[in-house]
Coordinates of C-alpha atoms and ligand atoms in Angstrom, one line a residue:
X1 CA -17.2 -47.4 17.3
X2 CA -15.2 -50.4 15.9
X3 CA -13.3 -49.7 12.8
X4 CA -11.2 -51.7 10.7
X5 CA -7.7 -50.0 10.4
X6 CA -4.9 -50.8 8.4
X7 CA -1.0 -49.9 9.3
X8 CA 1.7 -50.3 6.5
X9 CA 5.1 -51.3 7.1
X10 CA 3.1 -53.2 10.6
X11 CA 6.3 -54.7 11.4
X12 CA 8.9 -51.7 12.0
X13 CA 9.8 -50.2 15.0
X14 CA 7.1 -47.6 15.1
X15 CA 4.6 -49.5 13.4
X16 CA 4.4 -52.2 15.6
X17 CA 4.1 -50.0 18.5
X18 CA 0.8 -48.9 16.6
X19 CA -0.1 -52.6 16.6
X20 CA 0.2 -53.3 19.6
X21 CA -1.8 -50.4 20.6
X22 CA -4.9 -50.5 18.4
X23 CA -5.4 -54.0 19.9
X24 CA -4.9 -53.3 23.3
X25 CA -6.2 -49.9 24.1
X26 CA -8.5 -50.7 21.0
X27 CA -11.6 -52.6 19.9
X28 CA -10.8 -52.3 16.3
X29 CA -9.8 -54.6 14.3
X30 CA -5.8 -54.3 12.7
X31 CA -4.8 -55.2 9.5
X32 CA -1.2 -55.1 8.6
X33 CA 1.1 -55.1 5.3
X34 CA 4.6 -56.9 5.5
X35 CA 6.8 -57.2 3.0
X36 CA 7.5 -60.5 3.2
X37 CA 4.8 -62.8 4.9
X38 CA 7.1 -65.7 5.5
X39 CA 10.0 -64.0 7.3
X40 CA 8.8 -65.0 10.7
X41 CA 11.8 -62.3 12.2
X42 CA 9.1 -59.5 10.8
X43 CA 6.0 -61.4 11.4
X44 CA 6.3 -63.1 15.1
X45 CA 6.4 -60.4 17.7
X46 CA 2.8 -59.5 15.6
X47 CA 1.3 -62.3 15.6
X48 CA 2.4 -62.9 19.3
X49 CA 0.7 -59.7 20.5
X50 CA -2.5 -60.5 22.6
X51 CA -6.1 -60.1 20.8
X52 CA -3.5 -60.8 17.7
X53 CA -5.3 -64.3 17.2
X54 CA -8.9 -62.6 16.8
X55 CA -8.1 -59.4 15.7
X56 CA -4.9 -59.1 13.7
X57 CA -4.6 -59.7 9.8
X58 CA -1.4 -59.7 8.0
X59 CA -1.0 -59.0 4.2
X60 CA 1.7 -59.0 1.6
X61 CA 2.4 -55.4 0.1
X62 CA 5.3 -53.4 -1.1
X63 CA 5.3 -49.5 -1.9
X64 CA 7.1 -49.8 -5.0
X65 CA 4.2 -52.8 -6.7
X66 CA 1.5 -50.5 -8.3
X67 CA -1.8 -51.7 -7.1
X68 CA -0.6 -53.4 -4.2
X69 CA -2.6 -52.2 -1.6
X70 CA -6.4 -51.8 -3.7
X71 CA -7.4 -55.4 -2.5
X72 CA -6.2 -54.7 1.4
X73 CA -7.6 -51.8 2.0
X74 CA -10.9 -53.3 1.0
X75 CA -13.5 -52.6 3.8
X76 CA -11.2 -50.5 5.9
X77 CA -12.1 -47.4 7.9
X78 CA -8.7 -46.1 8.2
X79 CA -5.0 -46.2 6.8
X80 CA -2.6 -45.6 9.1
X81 CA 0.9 -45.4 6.6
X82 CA 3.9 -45.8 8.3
X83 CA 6.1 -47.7 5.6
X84 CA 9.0 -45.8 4.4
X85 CA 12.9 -46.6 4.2
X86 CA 14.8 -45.4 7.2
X87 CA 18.1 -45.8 6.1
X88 CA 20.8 -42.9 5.4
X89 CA 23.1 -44.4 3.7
X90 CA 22.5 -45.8 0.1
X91 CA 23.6 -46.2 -3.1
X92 CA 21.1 -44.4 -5.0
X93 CA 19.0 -42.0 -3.2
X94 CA 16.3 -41.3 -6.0
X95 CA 15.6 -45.5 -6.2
X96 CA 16.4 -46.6 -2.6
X97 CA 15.4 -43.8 -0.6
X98 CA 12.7 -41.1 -2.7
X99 CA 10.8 -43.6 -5.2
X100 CA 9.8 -45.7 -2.3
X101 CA 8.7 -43.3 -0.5
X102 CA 6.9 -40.4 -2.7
X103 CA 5.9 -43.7 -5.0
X104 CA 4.6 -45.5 -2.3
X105 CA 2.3 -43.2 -0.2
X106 CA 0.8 -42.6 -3.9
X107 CA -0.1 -45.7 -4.2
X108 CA -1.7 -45.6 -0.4
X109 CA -3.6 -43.0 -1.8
X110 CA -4.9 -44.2 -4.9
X111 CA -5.9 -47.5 -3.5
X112 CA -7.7 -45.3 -0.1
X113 CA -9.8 -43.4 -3.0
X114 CA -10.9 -46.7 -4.9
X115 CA -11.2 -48.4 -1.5
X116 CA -14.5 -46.3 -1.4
X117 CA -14.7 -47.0 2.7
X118 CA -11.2 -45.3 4.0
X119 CA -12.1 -42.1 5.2
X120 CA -9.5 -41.2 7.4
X121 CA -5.5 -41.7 6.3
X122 CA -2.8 -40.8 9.1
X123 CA 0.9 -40.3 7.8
X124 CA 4.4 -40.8 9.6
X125 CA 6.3 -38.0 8.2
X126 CA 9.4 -36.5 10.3
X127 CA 10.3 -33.5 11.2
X128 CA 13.0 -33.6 9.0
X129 CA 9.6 -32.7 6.3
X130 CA 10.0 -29.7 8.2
X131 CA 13.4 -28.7 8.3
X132 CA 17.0 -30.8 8.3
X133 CA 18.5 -28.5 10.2
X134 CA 17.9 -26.1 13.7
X135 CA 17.7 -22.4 13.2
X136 CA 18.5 -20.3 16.3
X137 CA 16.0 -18.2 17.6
X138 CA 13.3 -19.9 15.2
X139 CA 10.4 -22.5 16.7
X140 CA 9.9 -24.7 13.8
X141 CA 5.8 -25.1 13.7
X142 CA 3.3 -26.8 11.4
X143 CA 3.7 -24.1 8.9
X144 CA 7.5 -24.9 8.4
X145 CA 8.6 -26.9 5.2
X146 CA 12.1 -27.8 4.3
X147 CA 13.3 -26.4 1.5
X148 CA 17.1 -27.9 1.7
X149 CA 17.4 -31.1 1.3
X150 CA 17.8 -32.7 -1.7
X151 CA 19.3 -36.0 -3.6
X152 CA 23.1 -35.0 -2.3
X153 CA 22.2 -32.8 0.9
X154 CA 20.0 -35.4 3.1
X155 CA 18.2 -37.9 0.9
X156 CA 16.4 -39.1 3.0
X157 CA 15.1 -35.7 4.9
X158 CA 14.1 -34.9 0.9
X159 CA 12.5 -38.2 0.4
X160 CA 10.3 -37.1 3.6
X161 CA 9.7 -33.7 1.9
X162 CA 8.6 -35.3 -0.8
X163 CA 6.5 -37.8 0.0
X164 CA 4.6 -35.1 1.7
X165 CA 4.0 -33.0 -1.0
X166 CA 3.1 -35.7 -3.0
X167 CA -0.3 -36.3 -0.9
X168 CA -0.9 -32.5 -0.3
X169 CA -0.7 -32.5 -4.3
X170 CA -3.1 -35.7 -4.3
X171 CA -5.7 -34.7 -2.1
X172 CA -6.1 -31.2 -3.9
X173 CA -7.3 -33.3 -7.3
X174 CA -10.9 -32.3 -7.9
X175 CA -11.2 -36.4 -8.3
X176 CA -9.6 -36.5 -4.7
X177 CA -10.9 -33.4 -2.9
X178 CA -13.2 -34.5 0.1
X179 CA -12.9 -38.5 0.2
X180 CA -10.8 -38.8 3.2
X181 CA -9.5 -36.8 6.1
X182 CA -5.6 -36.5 5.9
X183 CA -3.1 -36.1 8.5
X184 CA 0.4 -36.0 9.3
X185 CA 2.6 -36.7 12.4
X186 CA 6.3 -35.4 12.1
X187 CA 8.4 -37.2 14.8
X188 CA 11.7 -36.1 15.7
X189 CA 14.3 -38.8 16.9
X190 CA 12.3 -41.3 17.8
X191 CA 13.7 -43.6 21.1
X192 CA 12.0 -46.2 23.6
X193 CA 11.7 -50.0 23.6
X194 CA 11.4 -52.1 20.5
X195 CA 9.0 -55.0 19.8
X196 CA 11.9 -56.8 17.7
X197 CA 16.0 -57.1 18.4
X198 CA 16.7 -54.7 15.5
X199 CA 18.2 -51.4 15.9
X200 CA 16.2 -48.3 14.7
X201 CA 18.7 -45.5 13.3
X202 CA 17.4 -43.2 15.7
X203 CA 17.8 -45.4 18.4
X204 CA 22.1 -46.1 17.3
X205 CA 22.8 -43.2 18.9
X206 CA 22.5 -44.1 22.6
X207 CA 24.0 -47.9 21.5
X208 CA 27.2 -45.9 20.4
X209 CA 27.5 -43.9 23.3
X210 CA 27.7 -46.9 25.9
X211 CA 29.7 -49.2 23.3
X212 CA 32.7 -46.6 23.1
X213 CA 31.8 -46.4 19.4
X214 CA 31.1 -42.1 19.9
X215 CA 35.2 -41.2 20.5
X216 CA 34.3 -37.7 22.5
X217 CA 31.0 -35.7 22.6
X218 CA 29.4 -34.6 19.6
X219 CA 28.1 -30.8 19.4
X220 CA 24.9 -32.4 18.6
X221 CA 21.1 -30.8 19.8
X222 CA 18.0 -33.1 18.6
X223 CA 14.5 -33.4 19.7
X224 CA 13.0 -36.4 20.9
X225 CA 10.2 -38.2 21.3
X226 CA 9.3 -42.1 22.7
X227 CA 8.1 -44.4 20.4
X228 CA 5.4 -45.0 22.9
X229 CA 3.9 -41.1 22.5
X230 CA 4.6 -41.6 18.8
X231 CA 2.4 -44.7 18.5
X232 CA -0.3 -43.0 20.9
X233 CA -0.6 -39.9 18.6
X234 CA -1.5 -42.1 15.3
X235 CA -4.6 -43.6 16.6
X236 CA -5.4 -40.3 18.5
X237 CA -5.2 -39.0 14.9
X238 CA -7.8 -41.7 14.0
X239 CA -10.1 -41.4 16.8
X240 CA -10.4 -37.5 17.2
X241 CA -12.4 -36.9 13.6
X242 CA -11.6 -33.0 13.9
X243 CA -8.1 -33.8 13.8
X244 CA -6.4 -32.8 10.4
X245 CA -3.3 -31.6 8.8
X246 CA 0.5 -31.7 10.1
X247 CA 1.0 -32.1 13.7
X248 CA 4.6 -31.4 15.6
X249 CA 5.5 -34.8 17.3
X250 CA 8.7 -33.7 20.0
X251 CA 8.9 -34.0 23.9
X252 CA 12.0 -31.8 24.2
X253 CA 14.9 -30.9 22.3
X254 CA 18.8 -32.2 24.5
X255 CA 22.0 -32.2 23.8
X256 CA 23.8 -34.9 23.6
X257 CA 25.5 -34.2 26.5
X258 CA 22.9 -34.1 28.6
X259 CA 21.8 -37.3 26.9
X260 CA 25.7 -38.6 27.9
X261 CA 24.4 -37.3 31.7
X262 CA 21.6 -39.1 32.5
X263 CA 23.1 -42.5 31.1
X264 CA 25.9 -42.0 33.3
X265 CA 24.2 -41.0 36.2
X266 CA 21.5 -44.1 36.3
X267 CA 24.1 -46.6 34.6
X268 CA 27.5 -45.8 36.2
X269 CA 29.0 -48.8 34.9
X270 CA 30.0 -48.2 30.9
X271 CA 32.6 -46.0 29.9
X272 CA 31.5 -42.9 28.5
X273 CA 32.6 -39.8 25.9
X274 CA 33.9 -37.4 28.0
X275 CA 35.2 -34.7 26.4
X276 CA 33.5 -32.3 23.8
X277 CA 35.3 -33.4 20.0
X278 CA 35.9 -29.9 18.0
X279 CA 33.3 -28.9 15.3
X280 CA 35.5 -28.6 12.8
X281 CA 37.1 -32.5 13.4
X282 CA 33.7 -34.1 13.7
X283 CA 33.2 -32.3 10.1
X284 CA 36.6 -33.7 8.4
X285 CA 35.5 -37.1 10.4
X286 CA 31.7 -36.8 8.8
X287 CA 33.4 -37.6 5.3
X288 CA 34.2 -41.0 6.0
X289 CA 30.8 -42.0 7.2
X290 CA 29.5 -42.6 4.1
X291 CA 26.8 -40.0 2.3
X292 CA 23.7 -40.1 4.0
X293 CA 24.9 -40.1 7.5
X294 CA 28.2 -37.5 6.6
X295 CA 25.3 -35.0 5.4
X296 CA 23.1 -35.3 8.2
X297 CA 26.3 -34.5 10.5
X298 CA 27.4 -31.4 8.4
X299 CA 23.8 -29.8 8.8
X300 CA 23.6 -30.4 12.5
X301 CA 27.2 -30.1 14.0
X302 CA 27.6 -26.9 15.5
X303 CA 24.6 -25.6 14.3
X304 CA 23.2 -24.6 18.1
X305 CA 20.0 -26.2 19.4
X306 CA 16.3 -27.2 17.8
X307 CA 13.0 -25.1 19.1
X308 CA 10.2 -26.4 17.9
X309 CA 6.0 -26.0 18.9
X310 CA 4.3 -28.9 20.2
X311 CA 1.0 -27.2 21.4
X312 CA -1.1 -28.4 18.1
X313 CA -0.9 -31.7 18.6
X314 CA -1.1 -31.2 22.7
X315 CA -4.1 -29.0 22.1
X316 CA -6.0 -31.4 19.2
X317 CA -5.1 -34.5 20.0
X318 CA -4.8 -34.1 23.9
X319 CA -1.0 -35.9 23.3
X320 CA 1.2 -35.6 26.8
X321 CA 4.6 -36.3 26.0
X322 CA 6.8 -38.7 28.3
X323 CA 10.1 -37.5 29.7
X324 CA 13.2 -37.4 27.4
X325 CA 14.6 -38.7 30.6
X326 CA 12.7 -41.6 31.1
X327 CA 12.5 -42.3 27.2
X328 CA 16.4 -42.7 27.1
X329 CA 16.6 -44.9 30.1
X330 CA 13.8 -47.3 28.6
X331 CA 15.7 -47.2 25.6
X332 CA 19.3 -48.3 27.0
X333 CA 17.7 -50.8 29.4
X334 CA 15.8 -52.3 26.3
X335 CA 19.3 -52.6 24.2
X336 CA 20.2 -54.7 26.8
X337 CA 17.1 -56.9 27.3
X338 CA 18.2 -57.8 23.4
X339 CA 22.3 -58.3 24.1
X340 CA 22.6 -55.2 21.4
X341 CA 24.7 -53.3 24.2
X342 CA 26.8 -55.4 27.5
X343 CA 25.8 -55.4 30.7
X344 CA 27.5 -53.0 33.1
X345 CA 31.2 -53.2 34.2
Ligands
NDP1 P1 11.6 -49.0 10.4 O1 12.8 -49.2 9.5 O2 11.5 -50.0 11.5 O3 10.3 -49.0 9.6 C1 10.2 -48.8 8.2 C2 9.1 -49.7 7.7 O4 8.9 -49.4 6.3 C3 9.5 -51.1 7.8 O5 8.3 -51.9 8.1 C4 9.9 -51.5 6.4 O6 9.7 -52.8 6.0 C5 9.0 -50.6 5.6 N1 9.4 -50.4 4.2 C6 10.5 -49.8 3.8 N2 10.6 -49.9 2.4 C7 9.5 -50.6 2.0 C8 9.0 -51.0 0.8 N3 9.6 -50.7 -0.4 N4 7.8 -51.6 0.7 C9 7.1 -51.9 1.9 N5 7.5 -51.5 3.1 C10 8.7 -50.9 3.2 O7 11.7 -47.5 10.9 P2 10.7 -46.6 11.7 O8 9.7 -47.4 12.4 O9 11.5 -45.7 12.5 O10 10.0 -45.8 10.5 C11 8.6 -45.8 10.3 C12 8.3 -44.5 9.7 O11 8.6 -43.4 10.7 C13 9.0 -44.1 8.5 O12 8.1 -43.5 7.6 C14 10.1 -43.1 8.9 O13 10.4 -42.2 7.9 C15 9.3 -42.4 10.0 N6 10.1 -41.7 11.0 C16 11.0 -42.4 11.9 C17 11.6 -41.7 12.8 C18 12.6 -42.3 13.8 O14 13.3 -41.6 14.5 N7 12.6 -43.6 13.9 C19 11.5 -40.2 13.0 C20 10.5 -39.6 12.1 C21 9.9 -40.4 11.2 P3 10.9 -53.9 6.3 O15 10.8 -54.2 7.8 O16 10.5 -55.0 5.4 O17 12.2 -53.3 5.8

């Protein structure tokens, strides 16, 4: 069935990935919020997407203007709500990084209830809702919650958590309860091609590695996932109406040394870390990087590597993840499609 679905934040990196998507593999119709209708940087590679001209709608909305998405969501089916700040480093967590975010999927919320049509809502959490750091020996699952973070110990992992809770807390409101399905995808790093030339944080990591910017390699073990998979599993979390709750969004978890591997296996040609940098240095080191992204390398350095459970969303939304291998090729190859790393030596 055709449904009218709308995706905040429709022109970041994930988001526009879920664009793209809904109108190709899609008969829907996509409406999108922007915060700023007139910056064409934010606003072209939309509007150039094909079915764009018949079936893509863009709107002015930001998540900290009470109100500002009752009129948009007017005659929608579904919400997907990506918009969120991405940034670790700021000056003030609580107004740059938590406000916006807890703030802002309350206003999604209230606007979905007096929308009276939204009946389904999809989320872009993080895994980092689930936990800002790996715990040997322990699969983080849907049932995990951080309980770390805060506004000095990742900001932005708390601003997740929060957010989260928020809309748990919101849909449990007898004036709430039953109005609309509600579900969460938690992606971990999240790598692949972009739609725009500007660098996702979680895609700096393999433009440092190939620009000589990472001095040695980092004791460092993430999960990833492909932007691709990630875009796939919020409209699978449209379409599949028993779908509901949190849902794990990981391929695999590598170090970054195995990361380092492949890169220098299939591009020979850049000049690569090559020697493991102590814990203890990358620690001292992590105090110059400013807050956000010193505290994210404290809880991670050293720390051994992520398990985590991706059968939910394999087994409800029928998601198949992409290789981490073929994710972080795409990704390097698309840096330099945009000159954001050199060509080869
Ligand atoms: P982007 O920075 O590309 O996307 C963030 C989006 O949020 C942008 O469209 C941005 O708009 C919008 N936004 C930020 N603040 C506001 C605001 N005050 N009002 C309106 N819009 C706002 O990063 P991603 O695509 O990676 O992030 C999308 C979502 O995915 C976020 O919720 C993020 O937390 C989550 N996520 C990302 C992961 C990753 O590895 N990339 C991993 C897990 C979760 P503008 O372009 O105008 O700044």
């Amino acid at each position: 069935m055709t449904k009218t679905v709308f995706v905040t934040g429709a022109s970041g990196y994930i988001a526009s990935h879920i664009v793209e998507q809904l109108l190709t593999t899609t008969t829907h119709t996509v409406r999108g919020s922007v915060r700023n209708l007139k910056d064409a940087a934010k606003t072209a590679h939309l509007t150039s997407l094909p079915h764009a001209a018949e079936r893509l709608q863009l709107v002015e909305a930001d998540l900290t203007t009470d109100g500002a998405f009752n009129q948009a969501f007017q005659g929608c089916d579904a919400v997907i709500h990506t918009a969120s700040p991405y940034v670790l480093n700021v000056k003030d967590p609580q107004r740059d990084l938590v406000d916006p975010a807890e703030q802002g999927t309350l206003n999604v919320l209230r606007a979905v209830v007096s929308s009276g049509t939204v009946r389904t809502v999809v989320i872009t959490s993080s895994m980092v809702a689930m936990t800002d750091e790996p715990v040997p020996g322990h699969a983080f699952t849907e049932a995990d919650w951080n309980t770390k973070s805060n506004l000095k110990r990742n900001a932005y992992s708390y601003s997740k958590v929060r957010a989260e809770k928020a809309a748990w807390e919101f849909v449990e409101l007898p004036e709430n309860k039953d109005k609309f399905r509600l579900v969460f995808i938690h992606p971990f790093a999240v790598i692949g091609p972009s739609h725009t030339k500007t660098v996702n944080v979680s895609v700096e990591i393999i433009q440092e590695i190939v620009t000589g910017k990472m001095p040695g390699i980092v004791d460092l073990n993430f999960g990833y996932v492909d932007v691709r998979d990630v875009a796939r599993a919020h409209i699978r979390a449209v379409e599949v109406e028993t779908a509901q709750g949190r849902y794990v969004c990981a391929a695999e978890a590598w170090h970054l040394e195995k990361v380092i591997e492949v890169l220098k296996r299939e591009f020979p040609g850049y000049c690569y870390p090559s020697f493991r940098l102590p814990n203890a240095l990358v620690c001292v080191a992590s105090y110059f990087e400013g807050q956000g992204r010193g505290s994210f390398l404290r809880s991670h350095i050293g720390k051994g590597g992520y398990e985590f459970d991706n059968a939910k969303i394999k087994k409800d939304l029928g998601m198949e993840f992409m290789s981490v291998e073929t994710s972080v090729m795409d990704t390097l190859k698309d840096l330099r499609k945009w000159g954001n790393v050199p060509e080869e030596k």
